[in-house]
């Protein structure tokens, strides 16, 4: 063992530290490869990527930014859950509580809200970029389909979250949105060829009632914090895995 | 051992496979409809669909118009009571386009929906905007105690407006 | 000719060619790309915190079912569909159009037989695909823009500098085509859109085969029907092109 020059050195080369972080910043090719290979998070990446994969002009970085925003949403969302109760009697109160009484509550809520808007935008731009570079072409067809699913999940995540503040904006935006479901052919009670009435149609199934009330709020909450994020995570895992398995980032032949 | 897959005789393996997949799909066939049924609650904690609104004589027409629209029950029940010369009926305060709550403008005698600009005249007939039909009416009747009762669970669309139950003669 | 050509087989040949594009130079991810990603994350964090400090997320009064907001707008990314409600019945604008968009998006890789232009920005190699996709994308953005910025109380058209206090009255005399005329013109539109390109450009049809060709042209016919219906409404005040006892288009 080297003689310890200072505290940092003694930590850096201690058995404890070494057991957690095995590789330093040595500028050798082997070490650079190990940095990626031996890190569970970084090995999302291949060890090497083609030169154009590092050009923002080519990638617009939109996929990566979307993933980052998803992480931001997860963290801020979990923190907001500590103070939010998805019940009509409390939901709005809790928003006010977060806004005025919880330390950094308003900041977290703002970040959560703005990052959600941003994420919807970056997902759409990511799709545009992937289309313009023809990156859906074989062998990446299925990954494009997974991407479309992720686009839908992003819309739905944002949409279900929109109801939760339980204010006029939320209530009426979701009213307008969910009222369209009534018009679904066959399974909506006001659509063409309606087979069901308002107590058993598809809108009733989603809202858990005929109007947006306590059941709808709870359902949107459960969808927003468990069902849709879980679905998004599964599809993201497939999406990232398939990028690697389909030959990495697309590039000119 | 060698099994010829083209033979149709039942082997132990094919029987077990049949049983296994059979059990799998049976479970699926039961649990999927059950999960869907789970999403439809038996009891709703929504406001009761019937409510009393008062005696027929409580409603009268002010001034010399032929209609009087009562907004008393709009906030709580989304219902307007309309008194005409010799009938009273209950108009559902829910736009027939996408279900927003219209507003009543007594000076103009018009119901206007804020969402997409549908407009209805005093008896609820649509004349502008995207609404596809007049405002719906709700069942109204006189109870045993002589009071008017509105039942929101029975909704009449415009081609049923002559049916019994859509209005009360006074 | 078989009616249904197995779709995903349109270009198996270049599949493995695209798997490993060994021509381009490779870079190690550590440290360059990882560092770029780190910087992006830091920049975004700063942007988000600054944004959150400068602007509060909206919170209006508590929800009240009896009092509609005027206007009641859907979240901005669905405002385009809400804008379509002016021109289409809810079952089309709110259900059919989004479902068809999703289905068509998912079909893109299976109906696009052009193996050129994979992994690069190229307009000249895939004009047909790029023009149509960009058209759809811009239409989506335009509808979002109109719905979000130009619609005021009662969903009337208000320019950004106009006051919402000013009440705009709706003076519309909408009319619908006679059912027979409507049906014939609608069928004629679809038939022309689907048959004409196959007759004029045989090559275009042959390369795709009947199934893929039908999906592509039907999707495009539906997509271009949307702005056409909007024009019919705005210019000729036509409410419905097709009136039937069950539904109106």
XYZ file of C-alpha atoms in Angstrom:
672
model
C 0.000 0.000 0.000
C 1.143 3.491 -0.833
C 2.104 5.795 1.961
C -0.887 8.023 2.800
C -0.150 11.625 1.927
C -3.334 13.190 3.245
C -6.843 12.358 4.386
C -8.265 12.152 0.867
C -5.562 9.729 -0.152
C -6.161 7.582 2.895
C -9.859 7.438 2.098
C -9.295 6.928 -1.590
C -7.142 3.874 -1.097
C -8.930 2.442 1.897
C -10.380 -1.048 1.516
C -13.841 0.330 2.224
C -13.718 2.913 -0.561
C -12.152 0.434 -2.947
C -14.930 -2.042 -2.226
C -17.492 0.501 -3.495
C -15.694 2.387 -6.255
C -13.252 0.129 -7.994
C -12.064 2.388 -10.780
C -10.544 5.804 -10.575
C -9.998 8.387 -13.213
C -6.857 6.903 -14.699
C -6.556 7.979 -18.298
C -5.933 4.534 -19.678
C -8.073 2.838 -22.257
C -8.670 -0.110 -19.965
C -9.869 2.095 -17.154
C -12.184 4.064 -19.453
C -13.780 0.841 -20.571
C -14.114 -0.403 -17.001
C -15.784 2.848 -15.925
C -18.721 1.983 -18.157
C -18.619 -1.784 -17.877
C -18.494 -2.032 -14.121
C -21.122 0.604 -13.336
C -24.695 -0.623 -13.241
C -26.073 2.789 -14.234
C -23.531 3.704 -16.877
C -23.621 0.339 -18.558
C -26.884 1.478 -20.064
C -24.362 2.763 -22.599
C -22.098 0.686 -24.773
C -18.405 1.180 -24.147
C -17.981 2.841 -27.495
C -20.372 4.865 -29.617
C -20.037 6.137 -33.181
C -18.823 9.719 -33.518
C -22.192 11.073 -34.680
C -23.856 9.776 -31.493
C -22.067 12.561 -29.631
C -23.213 15.328 -31.982
C -26.177 17.274 -30.659
C -26.817 18.278 -34.255
C -27.642 14.629 -34.924
C -29.346 13.437 -31.740
C -30.846 16.701 -30.429
C -30.284 14.887 -27.113
C -34.064 14.626 -26.851
C -34.274 10.996 -25.761
C -31.733 11.498 -23.016
C -33.395 14.698 -21.833
C -36.761 12.953 -21.727
C -35.292 10.202 -19.565
C -33.692 12.771 -17.292
C -37.020 14.589 -16.955
C -38.678 11.288 -16.083
C -36.198 10.918 -13.239
C -36.897 14.491 -12.108
C -40.635 13.759 -12.160
C -40.113 10.602 -10.123
C -38.101 12.329 -7.420
C -40.234 15.459 -7.115
C -43.388 13.353 -7.422
C -42.422 11.068 -4.557
C -41.651 14.082 -2.387
C -45.004 15.694 -3.195
C -46.744 12.452 -2.223
C -45.702 13.042 1.384
C -48.138 15.946 1.625
C -50.841 15.192 -0.899
C -54.044 13.291 -0.149
C -56.105 12.263 -3.206
C -59.508 12.976 -1.665
C -61.755 15.869 -2.771
C -62.027 17.125 0.829
C -58.271 17.443 1.202
C -56.646 17.578 -2.226
C -57.075 21.300 -2.791
C -56.211 22.123 0.830
C -53.026 20.113 0.474
C -52.086 22.075 -2.622
C -52.483 25.303 -0.666
C -50.555 23.761 2.199
C -47.734 22.817 -0.156
C -47.803 26.283 -1.639
C -47.740 28.327 1.549
C -46.656 26.219 4.485
C -44.424 23.369 3.401
C -40.783 24.416 3.100
C -39.825 24.260 -0.581
C -43.280 22.818 -1.317
C -44.063 25.362 -4.006
C -40.637 24.892 -5.557
C -41.101 21.129 -5.797
C -44.567 21.509 -7.210
C -43.382 24.026 -9.795
C -40.499 21.816 -10.869
C -42.845 18.842 -11.121
C -45.308 20.798 -13.215
C -42.860 22.497 -15.570
C -40.755 19.378 -16.065
C -43.941 17.511 -16.998
C -44.785 20.083 -19.665
C -41.214 20.004 -20.901
C -41.241 16.219 -21.043
C -44.302 16.102 -23.287
C -42.504 18.494 -25.620
C -39.200 16.647 -25.643
C -40.935 13.321 -26.296
C -42.606 14.796 -29.370
C -39.329 16.299 -30.579
C -37.561 12.994 -29.975
C -40.111 11.291 -32.200
C -39.609 13.929 -34.884
C -35.829 13.448 -34.739
C -36.099 9.670 -34.950
C -38.399 10.010 -37.931
C -36.200 12.506 -39.750
C -33.128 10.305 -39.385
C -35.096 7.272 -40.593
C -34.147 5.493 -37.412
C -37.338 3.412 -37.361
C -36.186 1.442 -40.389
C -35.223 -2.216 -40.052
C -34.055 -3.585 -37.707
C -35.502 -0.906 -35.426
C -39.192 -1.178 -36.390
C -40.362 -2.582 -33.094
C -38.449 -0.057 -31.051
C -40.376 2.686 -32.863
C -43.607 0.991 -31.789
C -42.344 0.865 -28.192
C -41.522 4.562 -28.559
C -45.076 5.352 -29.686
C -46.336 3.541 -26.582
C -44.011 5.671 -24.460
C -45.361 8.808 -26.134
C -48.872 7.733 -25.147
C -47.781 6.931 -21.589
C -46.212 10.379 -21.328
C -49.453 12.029 -22.458
C -51.462 9.931 -20.023
C -49.069 10.543 -17.144
C -49.350 14.264 -17.672
C -53.103 14.087 -18.194
C -53.795 12.071 -15.031
C -51.577 14.416 -13.040
C -53.526 17.386 -14.338
C -56.599 16.483 -12.241
C -54.786 16.113 -8.937
C -54.665 19.798 -7.802
C -58.478 19.640 -7.778
C -58.877 23.264 -8.803
C -61.111 24.718 -11.481
C -58.406 24.412 -14.132
C -57.887 20.728 -13.341
C -61.549 19.895 -12.986
C -62.713 21.429 -16.239
C -59.742 20.354 -18.329
C -60.341 16.765 -17.269
C -64.087 17.195 -17.760
C -63.541 18.282 -21.340
C -61.019 15.474 -21.863
C -63.012 12.643 -20.352
C -66.302 13.742 -21.851
C -64.917 12.817 -25.241
C -64.759 9.215 -24.002
C -68.550 9.227 -23.777
C -68.621 9.523 -27.524
C -66.680 6.314 -28.155
C -68.616 4.214 -30.666
C -70.358 1.173 -29.126
C -68.910 1.395 -25.605
C -69.601 5.062 -24.796
C -73.154 6.054 -23.943
C -73.337 9.021 -26.304
C -71.343 7.645 -29.201
C -72.710 6.208 -32.405
C -74.249 2.732 -31.941
C -74.171 3.127 -28.160
C -74.855 -0.186 -26.428
C -74.466 0.955 -22.825
C -75.858 3.679 -20.596
C -74.040 6.167 -18.458
C -73.867 3.765 -15.521
C -71.919 1.069 -17.322
C -70.072 2.602 -20.244
C -66.325 3.004 -20.673
C -66.315 6.494 -19.169
C -67.937 5.146 -16.023
C -65.197 2.527 -15.834
C -62.487 5.164 -15.983
C -64.100 7.667 -13.621
C -65.683 5.159 -11.242
C -68.871 7.226 -11.377
C -70.964 9.328 -13.707
C -69.189 12.552 -12.789
C -65.667 13.481 -11.838
C -65.719 12.920 -8.102
C -63.878 11.143 -5.324
C -63.529 7.892 -7.260
C -62.179 9.623 -10.343
C -59.627 11.570 -8.309
C -58.413 8.408 -6.583
C -58.261 6.486 -9.845
C -56.302 9.203 -11.594
C -53.955 9.317 -8.619
C -53.328 5.572 -8.660
C -52.810 5.644 -12.413
C -50.527 8.647 -12.078
C -48.241 7.359 -9.357
C -48.239 3.575 -9.846
C -49.787 2.137 -12.966
C -48.508 4.495 -15.637
C -44.999 5.004 -14.213
C -44.628 1.227 -13.880
C -45.759 0.752 -17.451
C -43.456 3.549 -18.611
C -40.489 2.040 -16.767
C -41.081 -1.386 -18.310
C -41.390 0.082 -21.791
C -38.358 2.308 -21.234
C -36.332 -0.733 -20.209
C -37.361 -2.468 -23.418
C -36.735 0.724 -25.403
C -33.174 1.178 -24.132
C -32.403 -2.532 -24.332
C -33.606 -2.661 -27.912
C -31.448 0.300 -28.913
C -28.422 -1.740 -27.927
C -29.695 -5.028 -29.326
C -30.707 -3.447 -32.638
C -27.189 -2.251 -33.272
C -26.921 0.861 -31.145
C -27.800 4.356 -32.273
C -28.701 4.514 -35.933
C -26.227 5.984 -38.315
C -25.439 6.329 -41.996
C -24.739 2.998 -43.646
C -38.087 -41.973 -26.277
C -39.534 -40.533 -29.411
C -42.969 -39.012 -29.768
C -44.531 -38.473 -33.129
C -46.195 -35.098 -32.967
C -48.449 -35.904 -35.896
C -50.225 -38.675 -34.075
C -53.465 -37.522 -32.504
C -53.423 -40.023 -29.670
C -53.332 -38.569 -26.195
C -49.988 -38.943 -24.516
C -49.205 -38.103 -20.959
C -47.299 -35.055 -22.134
C -50.047 -33.713 -24.363
C -52.657 -34.279 -21.672
C -50.632 -32.402 -19.089
C -49.960 -29.644 -21.581
C -53.663 -29.416 -22.335
C -54.466 -29.310 -18.635
C -51.807 -26.732 -17.954
C -52.803 -24.376 -20.747
C -56.447 -25.052 -20.068
C -56.038 -23.991 -16.456
C -54.066 -20.940 -17.532
C -56.674 -19.728 -19.996
C -59.561 -20.572 -17.671
C -57.978 -18.477 -14.952
C -57.446 -15.680 -17.448
C -61.004 -15.929 -18.759
C -62.354 -15.557 -15.230
C -59.957 -12.984 -13.840
C -60.048 -10.529 -16.735
C -63.831 -9.973 -16.688
C -63.666 -9.982 -12.883
C -61.005 -7.255 -12.939
C -63.112 -5.203 -15.331
C -66.181 -5.718 -13.150
C -64.119 -4.593 -10.168
C -63.866 -1.150 -11.747
C -67.649 -0.659 -11.680
C -68.700 0.086 -8.074
C -72.130 -1.084 -6.930
C -72.851 1.990 -4.837
C -72.073 5.542 -5.845
C -71.517 8.292 -3.348
C -72.919 10.852 -5.709
C -75.757 13.186 -4.811
C -79.166 11.476 -4.619
C -80.843 11.564 -7.972
C -84.196 12.794 -6.644
C -84.787 15.989 -4.741
C -87.748 18.111 -3.722
C -88.021 21.602 -5.115
C -91.187 22.962 -3.498
C -94.881 23.380 -4.226
C -96.070 24.132 -7.767
C -97.486 27.449 -6.603
C -94.068 28.652 -5.528
C -93.175 29.188 -9.144
C -94.579 32.135 -10.958
C -93.656 34.288 -13.861
C -92.363 37.736 -13.047
C -92.991 40.565 -15.437
C -94.672 39.978 -18.749
C -92.397 37.400 -20.306
C -93.711 33.925 -20.920
C -90.864 32.123 -19.215
C -89.234 32.231 -15.874
C -85.945 30.381 -15.310
C -85.161 29.472 -11.717
C -81.445 29.059 -10.978
C -81.940 28.010 -7.340
C -80.893 24.392 -7.892
C -78.178 24.921 -10.449
C -75.219 25.074 -8.095
C -76.126 21.957 -6.166
C -77.979 19.792 -8.643
C -77.185 21.218 -12.114
C -80.874 21.787 -12.813
C -82.844 24.794 -13.991
C -86.534 24.922 -13.286
C -88.441 26.592 -16.107
C -91.923 27.884 -15.501
C -94.053 28.469 -18.567
C -97.615 29.676 -18.590
C -99.143 26.347 -17.651
C -96.284 23.931 -17.264
C -93.117 23.480 -15.244
C -90.176 21.463 -16.442
C -86.624 20.737 -15.301
C -83.781 21.462 -17.719
C -80.508 19.641 -17.211
C -77.702 22.220 -16.842
C -75.280 20.212 -18.945
C -74.298 21.157 -22.455
C -75.274 18.465 -24.937
C -71.959 18.923 -26.721
C -69.373 17.955 -24.131
C -71.035 18.302 -20.774
C -69.870 21.706 -19.574
C -72.270 23.734 -17.444
C -73.904 26.524 -19.473
C -74.808 29.857 -17.923
C -78.184 31.598 -18.000
C -78.284 35.190 -19.229
C -81.714 36.505 -18.168
C -81.392 39.781 -20.093
C -80.787 38.035 -23.385
C -82.911 35.022 -22.509
C -80.150 32.702 -23.641
C -78.231 29.771 -22.147
C -74.597 29.990 -23.226
C -72.014 27.275 -22.821
C -68.559 28.620 -21.993
C -66.634 25.692 -23.406
C -67.380 25.739 -27.109
C -69.885 28.524 -27.441
C -73.116 26.589 -27.849
C -76.216 28.682 -27.254
C -79.732 27.634 -26.341
C -82.910 29.685 -26.195
C -85.042 29.956 -23.073
C -86.636 26.579 -23.554
C -83.244 24.980 -24.108
C -83.322 24.658 -27.897
C -79.879 24.963 -29.468
C -79.421 27.655 -32.083
C -75.674 28.285 -32.248
C -72.431 26.474 -31.671
C -71.586 22.805 -31.860
C -74.267 21.403 -29.542
C -76.046 18.640 -31.452
C -79.439 18.832 -29.712
C -81.471 20.897 -27.228
C -80.673 20.713 -23.535
C -82.020 17.534 -21.990
C -84.892 17.575 -19.519
C -85.242 15.621 -16.322
C -88.162 13.735 -14.854
C -90.417 15.950 -12.780
C -93.506 14.860 -10.870
C -95.742 15.818 -7.957
C -95.089 13.710 -4.885
C -97.670 12.465 -2.359
C -97.221 15.568 -0.265
C -98.024 17.807 -3.211
C -94.419 18.905 -3.630
C -92.579 18.848 -6.925
C -89.862 16.211 -7.177
C -87.092 16.121 -9.778
C -85.518 12.783 -10.646
C -82.140 13.174 -12.330
C -81.727 9.501 -13.133
C -84.341 9.741 -15.897
C -83.148 11.996 -18.694
C -85.341 12.897 -21.640
C -83.852 13.975 -24.940
C -85.702 16.378 -27.224
C -87.696 13.748 -29.110
C -89.246 12.618 -25.820
C -90.293 16.064 -24.619
C -93.989 15.259 -25.040
C -93.808 12.199 -22.812
C -95.414 12.112 -19.439
C -92.929 12.970 -16.760
C -91.055 15.638 -18.677
C -93.311 18.374 -17.345
C -95.983 19.105 -14.766
C -99.179 20.901 -15.734
C -100.173 23.740 -13.466
C -51.620 -12.004 -56.075
C -51.970 -12.824 -52.397
C -54.243 -10.321 -50.695
C -52.094 -9.983 -47.648
C -48.393 -9.559 -48.107
C -46.528 -10.325 -44.896
C -45.734 -6.788 -43.896
C -42.437 -6.723 -42.005
C -40.580 -8.474 -44.771
C -40.253 -5.407 -46.929
C -36.542 -5.029 -46.479
C -34.862 -7.874 -44.728
C -31.801 -7.597 -46.878
C -30.189 -4.499 -45.410
C -31.142 -5.593 -41.900
C -27.784 -6.923 -40.885
C -26.046 -4.250 -42.835
C -27.598 -1.688 -40.530
C -26.826 -3.622 -37.386
C -23.157 -2.797 -37.360
C -22.192 0.335 -39.206
C -18.513 -0.174 -38.763
C -17.572 2.624 -41.151
C -17.960 5.474 -38.709
C -15.311 6.248 -36.166
C -15.976 5.073 -32.623
C -15.544 7.072 -29.457
C -15.252 5.860 -25.908
C -18.314 6.772 -23.863
C -16.210 7.476 -20.786
C -15.413 10.242 -20.258
C -16.653 12.305 -23.214
C -20.274 11.253 -23.659
C -20.822 10.657 -19.954
C -19.483 14.135 -19.290
C -21.742 15.698 -21.919
C -24.722 13.968 -20.381
C -23.713 15.184 -16.961
C -23.468 18.754 -18.239
C -26.871 18.460 -19.899
C -28.365 17.217 -16.643
C -26.786 20.091 -14.723
C -27.999 22.633 -17.278
C -31.518 21.216 -17.204
C -31.569 21.222 -13.418
C -30.602 24.876 -13.430
C -33.231 25.678 -16.048
C -35.943 23.838 -14.111
C -35.071 25.482 -10.809
C -34.932 28.911 -12.416
C -38.243 28.311 -14.162
C -39.791 27.063 -10.919
C -38.557 30.133 -9.072
C -39.790 32.546 -11.735
C -43.200 31.102 -12.488
C -45.675 29.374 -10.229
C -47.702 26.455 -11.470
C -51.295 27.596 -11.896
C -53.748 26.961 -9.080
C -57.209 28.427 -9.480
C -60.130 28.222 -7.088
C -61.268 24.881 -5.752
C -63.067 22.658 -8.239
C -66.739 23.454 -8.522
C -68.850 21.241 -10.777
C -71.597 23.843 -11.056
C -69.445 26.580 -12.527
C -67.679 25.967 -15.834
C -64.477 27.813 -16.459
C -64.751 29.984 -19.518
C -62.959 28.866 -21.595
C -62.339 25.355 -20.301
C -59.189 24.273 -22.016
C -57.701 20.801 -22.036
C -53.962 20.520 -21.213
C -51.973 22.113 -24.033
C -50.973 18.857 -25.717
C -54.644 17.866 -26.079
C -55.854 21.327 -27.061
C -55.339 20.353 -30.710
C -57.960 17.637 -30.335
C -60.218 20.091 -28.530
C -59.766 22.523 -31.408
C -60.917 19.772 -33.768
C -64.178 19.615 -31.806
C -65.182 22.789 -33.614
C -65.111 20.917 -36.896
C -65.945 17.336 -35.961
C -68.321 15.541 -33.634
C -66.766 14.323 -30.379
C -66.605 10.685 -31.461
C -64.367 11.689 -34.382
C -62.298 14.447 -32.784
C -61.904 12.819 -29.396
C -61.851 9.112 -30.145
C -61.339 8.181 -33.786
C -58.689 10.749 -34.704
C -56.345 10.021 -31.771
C -56.792 6.250 -32.196
C -56.067 6.469 -35.904
C -53.031 8.690 -35.292
C -51.594 6.180 -32.820
C -52.287 3.244 -35.118
C -50.745 5.015 -38.111
C -47.653 6.032 -36.143
C -47.139 2.432 -35.099
C -47.546 1.215 -38.665
C -44.946 3.587 -40.119
C -41.943 1.211 -39.952
C -43.980 -1.644 -41.414
C -45.355 0.250 -44.391
C -42.280 2.294 -45.287
C -40.459 0.129 -47.782
C -37.798 2.630 -48.571
C -34.618 1.285 -47.036
C -32.676 4.419 -47.961
C -32.041 7.266 -45.595
C -31.666 5.112 -42.500
C -29.650 6.816 -39.805
C -29.129 10.124 -41.559
C -30.995 13.329 -42.267
C -31.987 13.100 -45.861
C -34.873 14.720 -47.633
C -34.006 13.692 -51.164
C -33.826 9.974 -50.393
C -37.272 9.810 -48.788
C -39.324 12.777 -49.987
C -42.681 11.015 -49.760
C -42.274 9.916 -46.134
C -40.767 13.187 -44.908
C -43.298 15.458 -46.614
C -46.278 13.569 -45.238
C -44.895 13.190 -41.731
C -43.917 16.846 -41.523
C -47.353 17.822 -42.806
C -49.016 15.815 -40.043
C -46.613 17.118 -37.403
C -47.152 20.730 -38.444
C -50.903 20.256 -38.535
C -50.765 18.940 -34.948
C -48.652 21.950 -33.910
C -50.910 24.400 -35.743
C -54.006 23.044 -34.020
C -52.197 23.261 -30.667
C -51.212 26.846 -31.405
C -54.697 27.935 -32.457
C -56.363 26.165 -29.541
C -53.898 27.388 -26.960
C -53.226 30.968 -28.038
C -56.105 32.057 -30.233
C -59.169 30.708 -28.448
C -60.934 32.788 -25.832
C -64.262 32.695 -24.020
C -66.856 30.445 -25.616
C -64.039 29.043 -27.772
C -64.252 32.071 -30.028
C -61.296 33.282 -32.040
C -59.457 36.002 -30.115
C -56.150 37.351 -31.347
C -53.529 37.594 -28.594
C -53.909 41.368 -28.256
C -57.707 41.303 -28.184
C -59.393 41.592 -24.829
C -61.420 38.634 -23.621
C -63.853 41.118 -22.091
C -65.278 41.806 -25.513
C -68.110 39.365 -26.103
C -68.100 37.812 -29.534
C -71.382 36.625 -30.853
C -71.731 33.524 -32.853
C -73.446 34.218 -36.128
C -73.240 31.049 -38.056
C -75.562 29.571 -40.568
C -74.158 26.135 -40.959
C -75.567 23.651 -43.395
C -74.888 20.051 -44.240
C -74.620 18.318 -47.566
C -77.518 16.235 -48.733
C -76.865 12.654 -47.504
C -76.658 11.214 -51.008
C -74.363 13.951 -52.270
C -72.259 13.643 -49.133
C -71.910 9.886 -49.410
C -71.008 10.052 -53.072
C -68.470 12.838 -52.656
C -66.896 11.126 -49.658
C -66.607 7.805 -51.492
C -65.330 9.597 -54.578
C -62.672 11.339 -52.501
C -61.516 8.069 -50.953
C -61.615 6.229 -54.274
C -59.677 8.942 -56.083
C -57.128 9.201 -53.320
C -56.597 5.468 -53.176
C -56.898 4.455 -56.820
C -55.421 7.394 -58.691
C -51.806 7.101 -57.471
C -51.828 3.367 -58.260
C -52.961 4.066 -61.811
C -50.656 6.998 -62.469
C -47.551 5.657 -60.784
C -47.651 1.903 -61.180
C -44.174 1.698 -59.771
C -45.267 3.378 -56.559
C -47.997 0.788 -56.120
C -45.915 -2.240 -57.082
C -43.126 -1.484 -54.694
C -45.546 -1.573 -51.790
C -47.912 -4.351 -52.663
C -51.633 -4.135 -52.094
C -51.801 -4.386 -48.305
C -49.112 -1.870 -47.554
C -50.318 0.452 -50.305
C -53.869 0.348 -48.982
C -52.787 1.167 -45.429
C -50.581 4.044 -46.557
C -53.104 5.642 -48.869
C -56.049 5.188 -46.528
C -54.114 6.785 -43.669
C -53.074 9.672 -45.866
C -56.612 10.081 -47.201
C -57.862 10.337 -43.622
C -55.082 12.731 -42.615
C -55.698 15.116 -45.495
C -59.435 14.903 -44.905
C -58.976 16.810 -41.632
C -57.695 20.110 -43.132
C -60.126 19.732 -46.015
C -63.076 19.465 -43.656
C -61.757 22.486 -41.751
C -61.611 24.456 -45.007
C -65.104 23.354 -46.022
C -66.350 24.593 -42.680
C -64.483 27.890 -42.720
C -65.100 28.766 -46.367
C -68.473 27.212 -47.164
C -70.005 26.920 -43.664
C -70.510 23.202 -44.108
C -71.230 21.499 -40.803
C -71.382 17.880 -41.917
C -70.217 16.284 -45.120
C -72.131 13.124 -44.428
C -75.337 12.948 -42.433
C -76.686 9.556 -41.443
C -79.286 8.560 -38.848
C -76.523 7.086 -36.664
C -73.609 9.451 -36.947
C -72.459 12.552 -38.788
C -69.093 13.186 -40.381
